[in-house]
Coordinates of C-alpha atoms in Angstrom, one line a residue:
Chain A
M291 CA 120.8 276.1 187.4
S292 CA 123.0 273.0 187.4
E293 CA 126.3 272.6 185.6
K294 CA 124.4 271.3 182.6
G295 CA 122.2 274.3 182.5
E296 CA 119.2 272.3 183.8
R297 CA 116.9 273.9 186.4
I298 CA 116.7 271.6 189.4
I299 CA 113.2 271.6 191.1
C300 CA 113.7 268.7 193.5
R301 CA 117.1 269.2 195.2
C302 CA 116.9 265.9 197.2
N303 CA 116.5 263.7 194.1
E304 CA 117.9 266.1 191.5
V305 CA 114.8 266.3 189.4
T306 CA 114.8 269.0 186.7
L307 CA 112.1 271.2 185.4
E308 CA 112.7 269.7 182.0
E309 CA 112.0 266.2 183.3
I310 CA 108.7 267.3 185.0
E311 CA 107.6 269.1 181.9
A312 CA 108.4 266.2 179.6
L313 CA 106.3 263.8 181.7
I314 CA 103.4 266.2 181.7
E315 CA 103.7 266.5 177.9
Q316 CA 103.5 262.7 177.7
G317 CA 100.2 262.9 179.4
V318 CA 101.2 262.2 183.0
A319 CA 99.7 265.3 184.7
D320 CA 98.6 263.8 188.1
I321 CA 100.9 265.0 190.9
E322 CA 100.7 261.5 192.6
M323 CA 102.1 259.8 189.5
I324 CA 104.6 262.6 188.7
K325 CA 105.8 262.3 192.3
R326 CA 106.4 258.5 192.1
L327 CA 107.9 258.4 188.6
L328 CA 110.4 261.2 189.3
R329 CA 110.6 260.8 193.1
I330 CA 109.8 264.5 193.8
G331 CA 108.9 265.0 197.4
M332 CA 110.3 261.7 198.5
G333 CA 113.7 262.9 199.7
P334 CA 114.8 264.1 203.1
C335 CA 113.0 267.5 202.8
Q336 CA 109.7 265.7 202.1
G337 CA 108.8 268.0 199.3
R338 CA 109.0 271.2 201.3
T339 CA 111.0 272.8 198.5
C340 CA 109.8 271.2 195.4
L341 CA 106.1 270.4 195.8
P342 CA 104.8 274.0 195.6
M343 CA 106.9 274.5 192.5
V344 CA 105.7 271.2 191.0
I345 CA 102.1 272.4 191.6
S346 CA 102.8 275.6 189.7
I347 CA 104.4 273.7 186.8
I348 CA 101.4 271.4 186.6
A349 CA 99.0 274.3 186.8
R350 CA 100.8 276.2 184.1
K351 CA 101.1 273.2 181.7
T352 CA 97.5 271.9 182.2
G353 CA 95.6 275.2 182.6
K354 CA 94.3 273.9 186.0
S355 CA 94.1 276.2 189.0
P356 CA 96.8 275.5 191.6
D357 CA 93.9 275.0 194.1
E358 CA 92.6 272.1 192.2
I359 CA 95.9 270.2 192.7
K360 CA 96.0 268.5 196.0
L361 CA 99.3 268.1 197.8
P362 CA 100.4 264.5 198.2
A363 CA 100.4 263.1 201.8
T364 CA 103.2 264.3 204.1
R365 CA 105.0 261.5 205.7
I366 CA 106.4 261.4 209.3
P367 CA 108.9 262.1 210.7
I368 CA 108.9 265.6 209.4
R369 CA 112.6 265.8 209.8
P370 CA 115.0 262.9 209.4
V371 CA 115.8 261.1 212.7
P372 CA 118.5 258.4 213.2
A373 CA 116.8 255.0 213.8
G374 CA 118.9 254.6 217.0
V375 CA 117.3 257.7 218.5
L376 CA 113.8 256.4 217.8
V377 CA 114.5 253.1 219.6
G378 CA 116.4 254.8 222.5
D379 CA 119.6 253.0 221.7
M380 CA 122.2 255.8 221.1
N381 CA 123.4 256.2 224.7
E382 CA 126.7 254.2 224.7
E383 CA 128.4 256.2 221.9
Chain B
M764 CA 83.7 258.6 179.1
K765 CA 82.8 255.5 177.1
S766 CA 79.3 254.1 177.8
K767 CA 80.0 250.6 176.6
A768 CA 82.9 248.1 176.7
E769 CA 83.4 244.4 176.5
V770 CA 85.0 244.2 179.9
V771 CA 85.2 246.6 182.8
V772 CA 88.0 246.1 185.3
I773 CA 87.4 247.7 188.7
G774 CA 90.6 248.6 190.5
G775 CA 93.7 250.3 189.2
G776 CA 96.5 248.6 191.2
S777 CA 99.1 246.2 189.9
T778 CA 96.5 243.4 189.5
G779 CA 93.8 245.6 187.7
T780 CA 96.3 247.3 185.4
S781 CA 97.9 243.9 184.6
I782 CA 94.5 242.4 183.8
A783 CA 93.6 245.4 181.6
Y784 CA 96.9 245.2 179.7
H785 CA 96.6 241.5 179.1
L786 CA 92.9 241.8 177.9
A787 CA 93.9 244.7 175.6
K788 CA 96.7 242.5 174.2
L789 CA 94.1 239.8 173.4
G790 CA 92.1 242.4 171.5
V791 CA 89.4 243.0 174.1
D792 CA 87.7 246.4 174.3
V793 CA 88.4 247.0 178.0
V794 CA 87.8 249.9 180.4
L795 CA 89.5 250.2 183.8
V796 CA 88.0 252.4 186.5
E797 CA 89.9 253.4 189.6
K798 CA 88.3 255.5 192.4
E799 CA 91.5 257.5 193.1
Y800 CA 94.8 257.5 191.2
L801 CA 96.4 254.3 189.8
G802 CA 98.2 252.3 192.5
S803 CA 96.6 254.3 195.3
G804 CA 95.2 251.3 197.1
S805 CA 97.9 248.8 198.1
T806 CA 100.4 248.6 195.3
F807 CA 102.1 252.0 195.9
R808 CA 102.4 251.1 199.5
C809 CA 104.1 247.7 199.2
A810 CA 107.6 246.7 200.1
T811 CA 108.6 245.9 196.4
G812 CA 109.5 242.3 197.0
I813 CA 108.9 239.4 194.6
R814 CA 109.5 235.9 195.9
Q815 CA 109.0 232.3 195.0
Q816 CA 109.7 231.0 198.5
F817 CA 106.2 229.9 199.5
T818 CA 105.4 226.7 201.4
D819 CA 102.9 225.1 199.0
E820 CA 102.9 223.9 195.4
A821 CA 100.4 226.3 193.9
N822 CA 102.0 229.5 195.1
I823 CA 105.5 228.2 194.3
K824 CA 104.5 227.2 190.7
L825 CA 102.7 230.5 190.1
Q826 CA 105.6 232.5 191.4
K827 CA 108.2 230.6 189.5
Y828 CA 106.3 231.5 186.4
N829 CA 105.9 235.1 187.6
V830 CA 109.6 235.6 188.0
E831 CA 110.1 234.5 184.4
R832 CA 107.5 237.1 183.5
W833 CA 109.1 239.8 185.7
K834 CA 112.5 239.2 184.0
K835 CA 111.0 240.1 180.6
L836 CA 108.5 242.7 181.7
S837 CA 110.6 245.8 181.0
E838 CA 111.2 244.7 177.5
E839 CA 107.6 243.6 176.9
L840 CA 106.1 246.9 178.3
E841 CA 108.9 249.0 176.7
Y842 CA 109.4 250.7 180.0
D843 CA 112.1 249.9 182.7
I844 CA 110.2 248.6 185.7
N845 CA 113.6 248.0 187.5
F846 CA 113.2 244.3 188.3
K847 CA 116.3 242.9 190.0
Q848 CA 117.0 239.4 191.2
T849 CA 118.6 240.3 194.5
G850 CA 117.1 237.3 196.4
Y851 CA 115.2 236.7 199.6
L852 CA 117.2 235.5 202.7
F853 CA 115.2 234.0 205.5
L854 CA 117.1 233.5 208.8
A855 CA 116.6 230.8 211.4
T856 CA 117.0 231.4 215.2
T857 CA 116.2 227.9 216.4
E858 CA 116.9 224.3 215.4
E859 CA 113.2 223.8 214.7
E860 CA 113.3 226.6 212.1
V861 CA 116.4 225.1 210.5
E862 CA 114.5 221.8 210.1
A863 CA 111.5 223.7 208.6
F864 CA 113.9 225.5 206.2
K865 CA 115.2 222.2 205.0
E866 CA 111.7 221.0 204.3
N867 CA 110.9 224.2 202.5
I868 CA 114.0 223.9 200.4
K869 CA 113.1 220.4 199.3
L870 CA 109.7 221.6 198.2
H871 CA 111.2 224.6 196.3
N872 CA 113.8 222.5 194.6
R873 CA 111.2 220.0 193.5
F874 CA 109.6 222.8 191.4
G875 CA 112.8 224.2 190.1
V876 CA 113.3 227.0 192.6
P877 CA 117.0 227.0 193.5
T878 CA 116.7 227.8 197.2
R879 CA 119.5 226.5 199.4
L880 CA 120.5 226.3 203.1
I881 CA 123.4 228.6 203.9
T882 CA 125.6 229.2 206.9
P883 CA 125.5 232.5 208.9
E884 CA 129.0 233.3 207.4
E885 CA 127.6 232.9 203.9
A886 CA 124.7 235.1 204.8
K887 CA 127.1 237.8 205.9
E888 CA 128.9 237.6 202.6
I889 CA 125.5 238.3 200.9
V890 CA 124.5 241.0 203.4
P891 CA 127.8 242.5 204.8
L892 CA 126.1 244.5 207.6
L893 CA 124.1 241.5 208.9
N894 CA 124.2 240.7 212.6
A895 CA 124.9 237.1 211.7
D896 CA 125.9 235.9 215.2
E897 CA 122.2 235.7 216.1
F898 CA 121.3 233.2 213.4
L899 CA 121.8 229.5 212.9
A900 CA 121.2 229.2 209.2
G901 CA 119.7 230.9 206.1
Q902 CA 117.2 229.9 203.5
W903 CA 118.5 231.7 200.5
N904 CA 117.1 232.0 197.0
P905 CA 119.1 234.3 194.8
T906 CA 116.4 234.3 192.0
D907 CA 113.7 236.1 194.1
G908 CA 113.8 239.9 193.7
K909 CA 112.2 243.3 193.7
A910 CA 110.8 245.8 191.2
N911 CA 109.5 249.3 191.2
P912 CA 105.7 249.3 191.9
F913 CA 105.2 252.8 190.6
K914 CA 106.8 252.1 187.3
T915 CA 105.1 248.8 187.0
V916 CA 101.6 250.2 187.4
F917 CA 102.5 253.0 185.1
A918 CA 104.0 250.7 182.5
F919 CA 101.0 248.3 182.5
S920 CA 98.5 251.1 182.2
R921 CA 100.5 253.0 179.5
K922 CA 100.8 249.8 177.4
A923 CA 97.1 248.9 178.0
K924 CA 96.2 252.4 176.7
E925 CA 98.5 252.0 173.6
L926 CA 96.6 248.8 172.9
G927 CA 93.2 250.6 173.1
A928 CA 92.2 250.3 176.7
E929 CA 90.5 253.2 178.3
I930 CA 91.5 254.0 181.9
Y931 CA 89.5 256.3 184.1
E932 CA 91.1 257.5 187.3
Y933 CA 89.1 259.3 190.1
T934 CA 86.1 257.3 189.0
E935 CA 84.2 255.5 191.7
V936 CA 82.0 252.6 191.0
T937 CA 78.7 253.1 192.8
D938 CA 76.8 250.0 191.6
I939 CA 77.1 246.8 189.6
I940 CA 74.2 246.2 187.2
V941 CA 73.1 242.6 187.4
E942 CA 70.0 241.3 185.6
N943 CA 68.8 237.7 185.9
N944 CA 72.1 236.7 187.4
E945 CA 74.0 238.2 184.5
V946 CA 76.4 241.2 184.7
K947 CA 75.3 244.1 182.5
G948 CA 77.7 246.8 183.5
V949 CA 78.7 249.3 186.2
K950 CA 77.4 252.6 187.5
T951 CA 80.1 255.1 188.4
N952 CA 80.0 258.7 189.7
R953 CA 80.8 259.8 186.2
G954 CA 78.2 257.7 184.3
T955 CA 77.2 254.1 183.4
I956 CA 79.4 251.7 181.4
K957 CA 77.6 248.8 179.9
A958 CA 79.6 245.5 179.8
D959 CA 78.9 241.8 179.8
V960 CA 82.0 241.1 181.9
V961 CA 83.1 242.9 185.1
V962 CA 86.3 242.1 187.0
N963 CA 86.6 242.9 190.7
A964 CA 90.3 243.7 191.2
T965 CA 89.9 246.0 194.2
N966 CA 91.7 243.8 196.7
A967 CA 90.9 245.2 200.2
W968 CA 87.7 246.9 198.8
A969 CA 86.5 243.7 197.0
P970 CA 83.8 242.8 199.5
I971 CA 82.2 246.2 198.9
I972 CA 82.1 245.6 195.2
N973 CA 80.8 242.1 195.7
E974 CA 78.0 243.5 197.8
M975 CA 77.1 245.9 194.9
A976 CA 76.7 242.8 192.7
G977 CA 74.3 241.3 195.2
L978 CA 76.7 238.9 196.9
D979 CA 77.0 238.6 200.6
R980 CA 79.8 240.9 201.9
D981 CA 81.4 237.9 203.5
F982 CA 81.0 235.6 200.5
I983 CA 84.7 236.1 200.1
P984 CA 85.8 237.2 203.6
I985 CA 88.6 239.7 202.7
K986 CA 89.5 241.9 205.6
P987 CA 91.7 245.0 205.4
Y988 CA 94.7 245.1 207.9
K989 CA 96.9 248.1 208.2
H990 CA 100.6 247.2 207.6
Q991 CA 103.2 249.8 207.8
I992 CA 106.7 250.5 206.4
V993 CA 109.5 252.8 207.5
K994 CA 112.1 253.9 205.0
T995 CA 115.5 255.3 205.6
E996 CA 117.8 257.6 203.7
P997 CA 119.7 256.0 200.8
L998 CA 122.6 253.7 201.5
K999 CA 125.3 252.7 199.1
E1000 CA 124.0 250.0 196.7
G1001 CA 124.7 246.4 197.8
Q1002 CA 124.5 246.8 201.6
I1003 CA 121.1 245.0 202.1
E1004 CA 120.1 244.0 198.6
P1005 CA 118.0 240.9 199.3
L1006 CA 115.0 241.0 201.5
V1007 CA 116.3 239.8 204.8
C1008 CA 113.8 238.3 207.2
P1009 CA 114.1 236.3 210.4
P1010 CA 110.5 235.1 210.6
A1011 CA 110.7 234.4 214.4
W1012 CA 111.5 238.1 215.0
N1013 CA 107.9 239.2 214.5
D1014 CA 108.1 238.6 210.7
S1015 CA 110.4 241.6 210.5
Y1016 CA 112.2 242.3 207.3
V1017 CA 114.6 244.8 205.7
I1018 CA 115.3 245.4 202.0
Q1019 CA 117.1 248.1 200.2
D1020 CA 114.9 249.9 197.7
G1021 CA 116.1 249.0 194.2
E1022 CA 115.4 252.5 193.1
D1023 CA 117.1 254.9 195.5
G1024 CA 119.0 252.6 198.0
G1025 CA 116.9 253.6 201.0
V1026 CA 116.1 250.7 203.4
I1027 CA 112.5 249.6 203.7
C1028 CA 111.8 248.1 207.1
G1029 CA 108.6 246.2 208.0
T1030 CA 107.3 244.1 210.8
G1031 CA 104.3 241.9 211.6
L1032 CA 102.5 244.5 213.8
E1033 CA 99.1 245.1 212.3
H1034 CA 96.0 247.0 213.1
G1035 CA 92.6 246.1 211.9
P1036 CA 90.4 245.2 210.2
T1037 CA 90.4 248.8 209.2
Y1038 CA 90.6 251.0 206.1
D1039 CA 92.5 253.6 208.1
V1040 CA 96.1 254.0 206.9
T1041 CA 97.4 256.6 209.3
P1042 CA 100.9 255.7 210.4
T1043 CA 101.3 254.9 214.1
Y1044 CA 104.1 255.5 216.6
D1045 CA 103.9 252.0 218.1
F1046 CA 104.9 250.6 214.7
L1047 CA 107.8 253.0 214.4
R1048 CA 109.3 251.8 217.7
E1049 CA 108.5 248.1 217.0
V1050 CA 109.9 248.0 213.5
L1051 CA 113.1 249.8 214.3
K1052 CA 113.7 247.6 217.4
W1053 CA 113.9 244.6 215.0
A1054 CA 115.5 246.3 212.0
T1055 CA 118.4 247.5 214.1
R1056 CA 118.8 244.1 215.6
I1057 CA 119.0 242.5 212.1
I1058 CA 121.4 245.3 210.9
P1059 CA 122.9 247.1 213.9
A1060 CA 124.4 249.8 211.7
L1061 CA 120.9 251.0 210.8
K1062 CA 121.0 252.8 214.2
Y1063 CA 123.1 255.5 212.5
V1064 CA 120.9 255.8 209.5
H1065 CA 118.2 258.5 209.3
V1066 CA 114.5 257.5 209.0
L1067 CA 112.9 259.6 206.3
R1068 CA 109.4 258.3 205.9
Q1069 CA 106.7 256.1 207.4
W1070 CA 103.5 255.1 205.6
A1071 CA 100.8 252.5 205.8
G1072 CA 98.9 250.3 203.4
Q1073 CA 96.6 247.3 203.4
Y1074 CA 97.1 243.6 203.5
A1075 CA 93.8 242.5 202.1
K1076 CA 93.6 239.2 204.0
T1077 CA 91.6 236.1 203.4
P1078 CA 91.3 233.4 206.1
D1079 CA 94.1 231.3 204.5
S1080 CA 96.1 234.3 203.2
N1081 CA 95.7 233.0 199.6
P1082 CA 93.9 235.2 197.1
A1083 CA 90.5 234.6 195.5
I1084 CA 91.0 234.3 191.7
G1085 CA 88.4 233.2 189.2
K1086 CA 84.8 233.3 188.1
I1087 CA 81.9 233.8 190.4
N1088 CA 79.5 231.0 189.4
S1089 CA 76.3 232.6 190.6
I1090 CA 76.7 235.7 188.4
D1091 CA 77.5 235.3 184.7
G1092 CA 80.3 237.6 183.6
F1093 CA 81.5 238.4 187.1
Y1094 CA 85.1 237.7 187.9
I1095 CA 87.4 238.4 190.9
A1096 CA 91.1 238.6 191.6
A1097 CA 91.4 240.0 195.1
G1098 CA 92.4 239.2 198.7
F1099 CA 96.1 239.0 197.9
S1100 CA 97.1 239.2 201.5
G1101 CA 100.3 241.1 200.8
H1102 CA 101.3 239.2 197.6
G1103 CA 99.4 241.1 195.0
F1104 CA 102.3 243.1 193.5
M1105 CA 104.6 240.0 193.1
M1106 CA 101.8 238.0 191.5
A1107 CA 100.4 240.6 189.2
P1108 CA 102.0 239.7 185.8
G1109 CA 100.9 236.1 185.8
V1110 CA 97.5 236.7 187.5
G1111 CA 96.7 239.4 184.9
E1112 CA 97.6 237.1 182.1
A1113 CA 95.7 234.1 183.5
M1114 CA 92.6 236.2 184.2
A1115 CA 92.6 237.7 180.7
E1116 CA 92.9 234.3 179.1
L1117 CA 90.2 232.8 181.4
I1118 CA 87.8 235.6 180.3
V1119 CA 88.6 235.3 176.6
K1120 CA 89.4 231.6 176.1
G1121 CA 87.9 230.0 179.2
K1122 CA 91.3 228.6 180.2
T1123 CA 94.9 229.7 180.5
H1124 CA 98.4 228.4 179.9
V1125 CA 99.7 230.1 183.0
P1126 CA 100.4 227.5 185.8
L1127 CA 97.7 229.0 188.0
D1128 CA 95.8 226.4 190.0
W1129 CA 92.2 227.6 189.8
E1130 CA 91.1 225.1 192.3
W1131 CA 93.6 226.4 194.9
Y1132 CA 92.5 230.0 194.5
D1133 CA 88.8 229.2 194.0
P1134 CA 86.7 232.2 195.2
H1135 CA 84.0 229.7 196.3
R1136 CA 86.2 227.8 198.8
F1137 CA 85.2 230.0 201.7
E1138 CA 81.4 229.4 201.4
R1139 CA 82.2 225.7 201.3
G1140 CA 84.2 226.1 204.5
E1141 CA 87.4 224.9 202.8
L1142 CA 90.7 226.6 203.4
R1143 CA 94.1 226.1 201.8
S1144 CA 97.3 225.8 203.8
T1145 CA 98.1 229.3 204.9
A1146 CA 100.5 231.3 202.7
F1147 CA 103.3 232.9 204.7
Q1148 CA 102.9 236.7 204.5
I1149 CA 106.0 238.8 204.2
G1150 CA 107.4 241.7 202.0

C-alpha cells in the first residue's frame, strides 16, 4: 500500500490497482492498450512484477481465463545496461 | 458484428482511426477493422515526432496545417494526447549542409514555418547536453513537436465510437468484394460487412489489401522496411526536448519522450523489405554509437528497451492518398514512409471530406500524393525521412 492507501501494481511507473480497474471499467480491457495508456511493463523491470498481476486483474474483471490473455512482447535488453557499455566506450573512467 | 455500413476503414493505426473519427463526425455510418490491436502496426512503434521541416511545398503546407490541428486535438477529442511544441533541431557538419539548411529555411519561411539558422552555441542553449563542438550550425524550428501515439490512437477511436463508429479489433480482412469495378464490402475472419466505400489505411500492408481488391500488388509499390528504436531510462525533463538530428550522421536522432522523459534514439539502419520486426544487435550498436556522439552523457544512461516497426516506403517516400480511379468506392491513405503519425489529423480530415463531399478544405495537394503517380512512372521529390 502506498501512503495514500493505493495499491501499487506497477512499481516502476507507480500504477495503482485502482487506475487499472478504472480503465477496464471504461471498456479498455485489452492488455496491449492498458499497457500503453498506463505504462505498465514499460519500466526498468520490463513487467516482470506487474504483468502477471495485470493479467489476473483483467481476468477477474472480464471473466476471461488468464490463459486467453497473451503477454505483451518482452523487449531487450532484459536488464538495463548503460549505453556506454553497449558501445564499448566505458574504459577511460 | 455489423453486416452493413456506409464506409469500412481497414487499418486501426493513427491514420485509420483518424479517418474513422472524421467520418463519424460528418455523420457517416463507419466501421473500422484492425487485424490486431489498435496501433499495433506502425503507430505504436514510432518515435513520436511531429515536424513541418520538409523540403517541398506540399508536405510543408500539409504539416503546417497539421500542427495547428495537433495544438487543438486534446481539446477536440476531450483526451490529453500530450502534444508539445518542443521543436526539431537539425545539425550541419559541413558547409554544404549549412547552405542546404539556408535554402530549406527560405522555403519553410515562405509558407509561414518559422525555422531559423542558429549557431552551435544557441543549439547548446536549447539542448544543454549537446556535443555542440562537432557542428557548424543548426536548422531550428521551435514549433515542431511530439505527442503520445498511444493516447492519440485511443482518443481518436474513443471519440469515433462516441460519434457512432464501430471498431472491431482482432478482425482480419480476408477479401474485398468488388463487382463491376465497384466496391461492395469486405470479408473478414468474423463475417462480411457490406459497404459502398472501403478505405485502405493499412500502411505497410496496403499492397496486400490492394491485391484483394484486384489491383496489382505493385500498383502502389509500398515496401515494408524494419526501423528500430532504443529507449533509455527517464532523464529530467528539458535535457533533450527537441528532436535532435545531424542528418549526415546516418540520419541518427535523439528525442526525449514527452511522456516519461526517456530518450528515444534512432538511426538510418534499416532491414528489408520485410514484415519481420525482431530487434537486432547491429542496430543497438549502431544507434548508440551515434546517440552517444550527439549527447556524450548518454553513455551513463541505461538502455531499457529496444523495439522495431515499419517504415512503409514508397519510391519517393511520399504517401499515396486519394481515390483509386479504377474501382468505384475504393480509397487509400498508405505508404507514409515514416510520417504517418505526424500527418494523421489532417489526412483523416481530408479523406473523410473527400469521401463525403468530394473535396476538402485541408491544404492537402491531391496531385502530389496521387496514388496513380507510380503507374505513370512519376515520382515526387523525395521526402526526407526522420523521426
